Short mmCIF file of C-alpha atoms and ligand atoms in Angstrom, two decimals:
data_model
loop_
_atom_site.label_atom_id
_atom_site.label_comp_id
_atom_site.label_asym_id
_atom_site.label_seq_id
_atom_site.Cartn_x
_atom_site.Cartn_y
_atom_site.Cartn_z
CA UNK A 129 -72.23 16.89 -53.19
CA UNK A 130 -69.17 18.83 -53.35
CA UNK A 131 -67.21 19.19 -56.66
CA UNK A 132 -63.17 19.83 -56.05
CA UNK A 133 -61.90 21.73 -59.43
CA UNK A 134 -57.97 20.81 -59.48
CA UNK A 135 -55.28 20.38 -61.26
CA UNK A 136 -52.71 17.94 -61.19
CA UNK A 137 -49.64 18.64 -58.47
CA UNK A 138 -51.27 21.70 -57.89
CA UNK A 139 -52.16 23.62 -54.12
CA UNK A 140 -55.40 21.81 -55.41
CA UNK A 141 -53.95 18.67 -54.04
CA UNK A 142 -54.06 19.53 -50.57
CA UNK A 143 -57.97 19.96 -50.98
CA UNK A 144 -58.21 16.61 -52.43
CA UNK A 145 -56.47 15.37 -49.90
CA UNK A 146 -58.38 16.80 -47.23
CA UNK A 147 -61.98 15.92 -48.99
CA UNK A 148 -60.57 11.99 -49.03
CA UNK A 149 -59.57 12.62 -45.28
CA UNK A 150 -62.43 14.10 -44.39
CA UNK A 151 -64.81 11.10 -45.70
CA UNK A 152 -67.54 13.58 -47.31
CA UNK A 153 -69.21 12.92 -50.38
CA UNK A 154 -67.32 15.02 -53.05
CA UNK A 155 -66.31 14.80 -57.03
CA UNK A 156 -62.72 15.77 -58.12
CA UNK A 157 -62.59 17.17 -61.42
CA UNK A 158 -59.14 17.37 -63.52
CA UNK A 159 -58.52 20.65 -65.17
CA UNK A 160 -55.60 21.98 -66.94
CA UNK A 161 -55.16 25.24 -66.22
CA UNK A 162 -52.24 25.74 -69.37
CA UNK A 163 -55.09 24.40 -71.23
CA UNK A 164 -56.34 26.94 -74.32
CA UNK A 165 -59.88 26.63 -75.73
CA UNK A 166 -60.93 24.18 -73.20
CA UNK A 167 -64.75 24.52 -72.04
CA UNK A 168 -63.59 22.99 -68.59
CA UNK A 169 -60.69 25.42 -68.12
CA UNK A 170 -63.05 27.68 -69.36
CA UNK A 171 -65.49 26.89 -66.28
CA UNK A 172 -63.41 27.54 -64.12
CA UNK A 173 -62.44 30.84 -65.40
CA UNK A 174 -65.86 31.65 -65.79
CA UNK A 175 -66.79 30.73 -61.46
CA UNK A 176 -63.16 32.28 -60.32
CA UNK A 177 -62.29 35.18 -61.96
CA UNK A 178 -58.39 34.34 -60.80
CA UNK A 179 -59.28 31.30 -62.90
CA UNK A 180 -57.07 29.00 -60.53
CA UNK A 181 -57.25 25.91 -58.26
CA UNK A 182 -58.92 24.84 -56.20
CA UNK A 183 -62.32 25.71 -56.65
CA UNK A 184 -64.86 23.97 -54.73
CA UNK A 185 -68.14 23.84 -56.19
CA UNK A 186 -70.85 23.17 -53.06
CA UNK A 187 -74.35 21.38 -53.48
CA UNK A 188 -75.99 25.26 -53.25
CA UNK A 189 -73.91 26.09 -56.10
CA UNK A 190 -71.58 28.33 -53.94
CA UNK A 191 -68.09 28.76 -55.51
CA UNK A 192 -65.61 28.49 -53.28
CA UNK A 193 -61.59 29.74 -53.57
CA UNK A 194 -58.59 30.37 -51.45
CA UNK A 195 -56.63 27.63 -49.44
CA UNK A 196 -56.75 29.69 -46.54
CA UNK A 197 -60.72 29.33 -46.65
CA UNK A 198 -61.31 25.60 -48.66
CA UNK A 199 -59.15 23.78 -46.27
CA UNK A 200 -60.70 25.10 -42.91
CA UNK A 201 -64.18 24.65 -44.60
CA UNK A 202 -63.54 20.61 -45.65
CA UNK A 203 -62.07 20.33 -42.52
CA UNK A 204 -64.67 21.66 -40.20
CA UNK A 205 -67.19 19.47 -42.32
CA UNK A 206 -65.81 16.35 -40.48
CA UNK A 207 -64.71 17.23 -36.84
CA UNK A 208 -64.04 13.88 -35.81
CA UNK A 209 -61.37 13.19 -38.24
CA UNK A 210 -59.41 16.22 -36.65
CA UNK A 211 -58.17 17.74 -39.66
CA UNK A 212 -58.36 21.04 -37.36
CA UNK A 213 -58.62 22.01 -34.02
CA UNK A 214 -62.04 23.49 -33.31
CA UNK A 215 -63.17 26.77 -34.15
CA UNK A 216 -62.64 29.62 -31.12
CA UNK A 217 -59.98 27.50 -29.75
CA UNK A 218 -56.49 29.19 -28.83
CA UNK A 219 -55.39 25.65 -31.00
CA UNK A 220 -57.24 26.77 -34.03
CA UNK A 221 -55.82 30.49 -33.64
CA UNK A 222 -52.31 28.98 -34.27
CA UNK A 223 -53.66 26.57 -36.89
CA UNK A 224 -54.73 29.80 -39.08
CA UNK A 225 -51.67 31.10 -38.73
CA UNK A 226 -49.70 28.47 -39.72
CA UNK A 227 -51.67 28.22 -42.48
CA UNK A 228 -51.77 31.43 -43.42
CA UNK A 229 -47.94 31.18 -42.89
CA UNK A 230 -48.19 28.36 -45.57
CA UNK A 231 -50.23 30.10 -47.83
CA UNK A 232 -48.85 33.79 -47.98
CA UNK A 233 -45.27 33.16 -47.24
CA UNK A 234 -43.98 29.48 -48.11
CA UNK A 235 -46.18 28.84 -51.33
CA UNK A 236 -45.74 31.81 -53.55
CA UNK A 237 -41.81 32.25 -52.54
CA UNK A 238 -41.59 28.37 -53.54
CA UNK A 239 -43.70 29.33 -57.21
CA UNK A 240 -41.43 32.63 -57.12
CA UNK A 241 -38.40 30.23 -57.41
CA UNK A 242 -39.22 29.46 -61.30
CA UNK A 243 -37.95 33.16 -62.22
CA UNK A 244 -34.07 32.22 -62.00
CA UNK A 245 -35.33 29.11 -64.03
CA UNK A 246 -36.86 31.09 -67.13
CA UNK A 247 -33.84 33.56 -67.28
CA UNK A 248 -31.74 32.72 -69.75
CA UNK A 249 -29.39 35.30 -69.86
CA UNK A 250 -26.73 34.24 -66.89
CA UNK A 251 -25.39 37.49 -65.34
CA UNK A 252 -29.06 38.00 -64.69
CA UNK A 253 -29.88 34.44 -63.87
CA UNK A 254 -27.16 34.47 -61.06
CA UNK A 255 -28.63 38.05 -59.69
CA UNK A 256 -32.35 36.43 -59.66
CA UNK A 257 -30.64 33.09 -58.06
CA UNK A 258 -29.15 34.99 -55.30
CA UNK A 259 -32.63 36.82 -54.60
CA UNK A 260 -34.78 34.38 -54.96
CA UNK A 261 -32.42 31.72 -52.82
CA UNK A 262 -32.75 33.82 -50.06
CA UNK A 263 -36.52 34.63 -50.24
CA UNK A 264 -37.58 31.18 -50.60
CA UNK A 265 -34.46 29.75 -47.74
CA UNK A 266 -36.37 31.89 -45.07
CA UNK A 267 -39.86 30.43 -45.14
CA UNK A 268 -38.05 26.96 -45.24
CA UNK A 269 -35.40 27.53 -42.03
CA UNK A 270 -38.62 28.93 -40.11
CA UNK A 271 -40.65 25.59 -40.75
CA UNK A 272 -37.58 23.23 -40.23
CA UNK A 273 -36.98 24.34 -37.03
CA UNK A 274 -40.79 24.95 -35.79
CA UNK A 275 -40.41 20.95 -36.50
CA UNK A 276 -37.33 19.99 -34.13
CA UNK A 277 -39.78 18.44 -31.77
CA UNK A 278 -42.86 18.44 -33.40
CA UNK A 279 -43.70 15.40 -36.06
CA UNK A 280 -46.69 17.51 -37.82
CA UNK A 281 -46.87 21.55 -37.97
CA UNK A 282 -49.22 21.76 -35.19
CA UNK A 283 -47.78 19.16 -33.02
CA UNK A 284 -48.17 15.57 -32.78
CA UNK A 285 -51.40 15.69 -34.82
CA UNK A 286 -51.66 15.54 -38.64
CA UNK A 287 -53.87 18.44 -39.78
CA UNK A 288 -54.86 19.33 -43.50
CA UNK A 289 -52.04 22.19 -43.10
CA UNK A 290 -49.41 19.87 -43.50
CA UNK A 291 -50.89 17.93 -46.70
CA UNK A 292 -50.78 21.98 -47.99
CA UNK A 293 -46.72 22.15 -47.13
CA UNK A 294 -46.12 18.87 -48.65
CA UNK A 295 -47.78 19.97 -51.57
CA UNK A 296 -45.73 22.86 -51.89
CA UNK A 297 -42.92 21.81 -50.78
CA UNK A 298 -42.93 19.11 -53.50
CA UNK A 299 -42.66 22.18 -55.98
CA UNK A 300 -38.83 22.06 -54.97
CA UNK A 301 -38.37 19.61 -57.72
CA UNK A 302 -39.31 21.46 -60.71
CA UNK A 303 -38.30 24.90 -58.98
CA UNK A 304 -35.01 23.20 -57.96
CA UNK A 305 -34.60 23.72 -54.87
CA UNK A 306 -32.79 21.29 -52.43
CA UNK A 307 -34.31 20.12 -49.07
CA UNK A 308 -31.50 18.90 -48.38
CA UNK A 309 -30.36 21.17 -45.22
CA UNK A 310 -33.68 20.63 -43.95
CA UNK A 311 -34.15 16.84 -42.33
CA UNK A 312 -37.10 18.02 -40.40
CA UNK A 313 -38.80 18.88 -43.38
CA UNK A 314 -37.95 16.30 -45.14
CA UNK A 315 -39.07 13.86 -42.47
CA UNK A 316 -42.88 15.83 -42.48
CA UNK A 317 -43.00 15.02 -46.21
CA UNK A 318 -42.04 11.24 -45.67
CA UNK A 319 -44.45 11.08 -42.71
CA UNK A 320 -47.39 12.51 -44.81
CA UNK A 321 -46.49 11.04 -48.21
CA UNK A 322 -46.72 7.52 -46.24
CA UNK A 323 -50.19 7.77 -44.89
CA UNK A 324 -52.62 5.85 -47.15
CA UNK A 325 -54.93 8.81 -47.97
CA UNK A 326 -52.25 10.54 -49.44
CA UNK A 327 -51.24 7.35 -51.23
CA UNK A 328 -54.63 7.00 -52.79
CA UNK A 329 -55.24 10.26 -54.15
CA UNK A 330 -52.35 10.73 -55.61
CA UNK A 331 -52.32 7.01 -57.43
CA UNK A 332 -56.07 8.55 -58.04
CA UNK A 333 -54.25 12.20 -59.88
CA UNK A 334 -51.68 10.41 -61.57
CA UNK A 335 -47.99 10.75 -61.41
CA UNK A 336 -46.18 13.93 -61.44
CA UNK A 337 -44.35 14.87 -64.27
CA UNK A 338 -43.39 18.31 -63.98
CA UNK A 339 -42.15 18.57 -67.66
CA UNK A 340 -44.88 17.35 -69.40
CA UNK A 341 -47.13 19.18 -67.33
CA UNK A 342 -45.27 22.48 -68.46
CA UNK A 343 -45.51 21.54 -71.53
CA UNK A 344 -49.34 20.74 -71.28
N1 GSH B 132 -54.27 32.36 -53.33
C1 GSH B 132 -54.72 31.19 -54.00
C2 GSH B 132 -53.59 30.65 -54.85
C3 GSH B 132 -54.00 29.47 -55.65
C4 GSH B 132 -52.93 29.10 -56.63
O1 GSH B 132 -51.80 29.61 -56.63
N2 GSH B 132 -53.30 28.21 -57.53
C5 GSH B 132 -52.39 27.83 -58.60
C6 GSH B 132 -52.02 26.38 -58.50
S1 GSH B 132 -51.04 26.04 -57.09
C7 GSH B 132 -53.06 28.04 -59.91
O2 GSH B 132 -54.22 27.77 -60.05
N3 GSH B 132 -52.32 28.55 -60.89
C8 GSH B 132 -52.81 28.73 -62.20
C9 GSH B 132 -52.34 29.96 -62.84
O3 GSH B 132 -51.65 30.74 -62.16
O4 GSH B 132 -52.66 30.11 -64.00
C10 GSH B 132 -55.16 30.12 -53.01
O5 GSH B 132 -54.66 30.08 -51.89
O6 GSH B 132 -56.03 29.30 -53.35
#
């Protein structure tokens, strides 16, 4: 069986996601990453040295890290759910890089976005705000008009790359930042947030409270 390592709201999500979609046998496991002195967090320190989420686990005991190689691997575990195209394909080429897109580009310059949020000194704050505005605006006008006549990233087909945006795109709440010049995008996120799956695991996580989890 394969154990998912995450933590709550976390890129982690999209792996739980796609394990649920994918209809393998797997265990999710709740860490908190913020946690000190906790043998679990501790774990997972211990198998990734990066000590982040996710972290698959497999039956072999393989450890497993990276979005860009978790989510192709739960994927290509079920090939008739479609949570990818198939491997060699010119469809699957594009897949990788829109998820590397996601991974490398969209995700850290959303995370990046917390920096004008810890300044407190505001002469610096508004410097940060203008730098950081831009870097994360870029990744975000890219994706909102790849979507104009798409309804998922890769077309008319869900694929476990969008569950990854939607994950980290949901990080514009803490890292306020407004989606609201972006109605493509924000359709995507009602589109996936509405499919049961999605639903499920994340009445199966918990809710997302983004300031006790800071303060976890
Ligand atoms: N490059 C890694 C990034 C993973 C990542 O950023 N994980 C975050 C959660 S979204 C994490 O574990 N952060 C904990 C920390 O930085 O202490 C991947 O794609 O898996």
């Amino acid at each position: 069986m394969i154990t998912l390592y995450y933590h709550r709201g976390a890129c982690s999500t999209a792996n739980h996601f796609a394990l649920e979609e994918s209809g393998v046998a797997y265990q999710a496991i709740e860490v908190n990453l913020r946690a000190k002195n906790d043998p679990l967090t501790e774990q997972v320190r211990a198998l990734n040295p990066m000590g982040m989420t996710p972290m698959l686990v497999l039956s072999d005991g393989t450890v497993l890290t990276q979005n860009s190689a978790t989510l192709p691997f739960i994927a290509d575990l079920a090939p008739s759910r479609k949570l990818l195209p198939e491997r060699g394909t010119r469809e699957r080429h594009e897949a990788e890089q829109w998820l590397g897109f996601i991974a490398s580009d969209l995700h850290p310059r959303m995370v990046e976005v917390a920096w004008i949020w810890a300044e407190k000194d505001d002469a610096i704050q508004a410097r940060l705000r203008s730098y950081y505005d831009e870097r994360v605006s870029l990744p975000l006008r890219v994706l909102e008009n790849h979507l104009t006549d798409r309804q998922f990233i890769l077309g008319q087909a869900y694929s476990v790359i969008d569950a990854y945006a939607v994950v980290a795109l949901g990080w514009s709440v803490p890292c306020q930042v407004s989606l609201d010049p972006y109605p493509n995008i924000r359709a995507l996120i009602a589109r996936v947030e509405a499919r049961p799956v999605i639903r499920h695991v994340r009445q199966i996580e918990g809710p997302l409270d983004w300031d006790a989890d800071k303060a976890r």
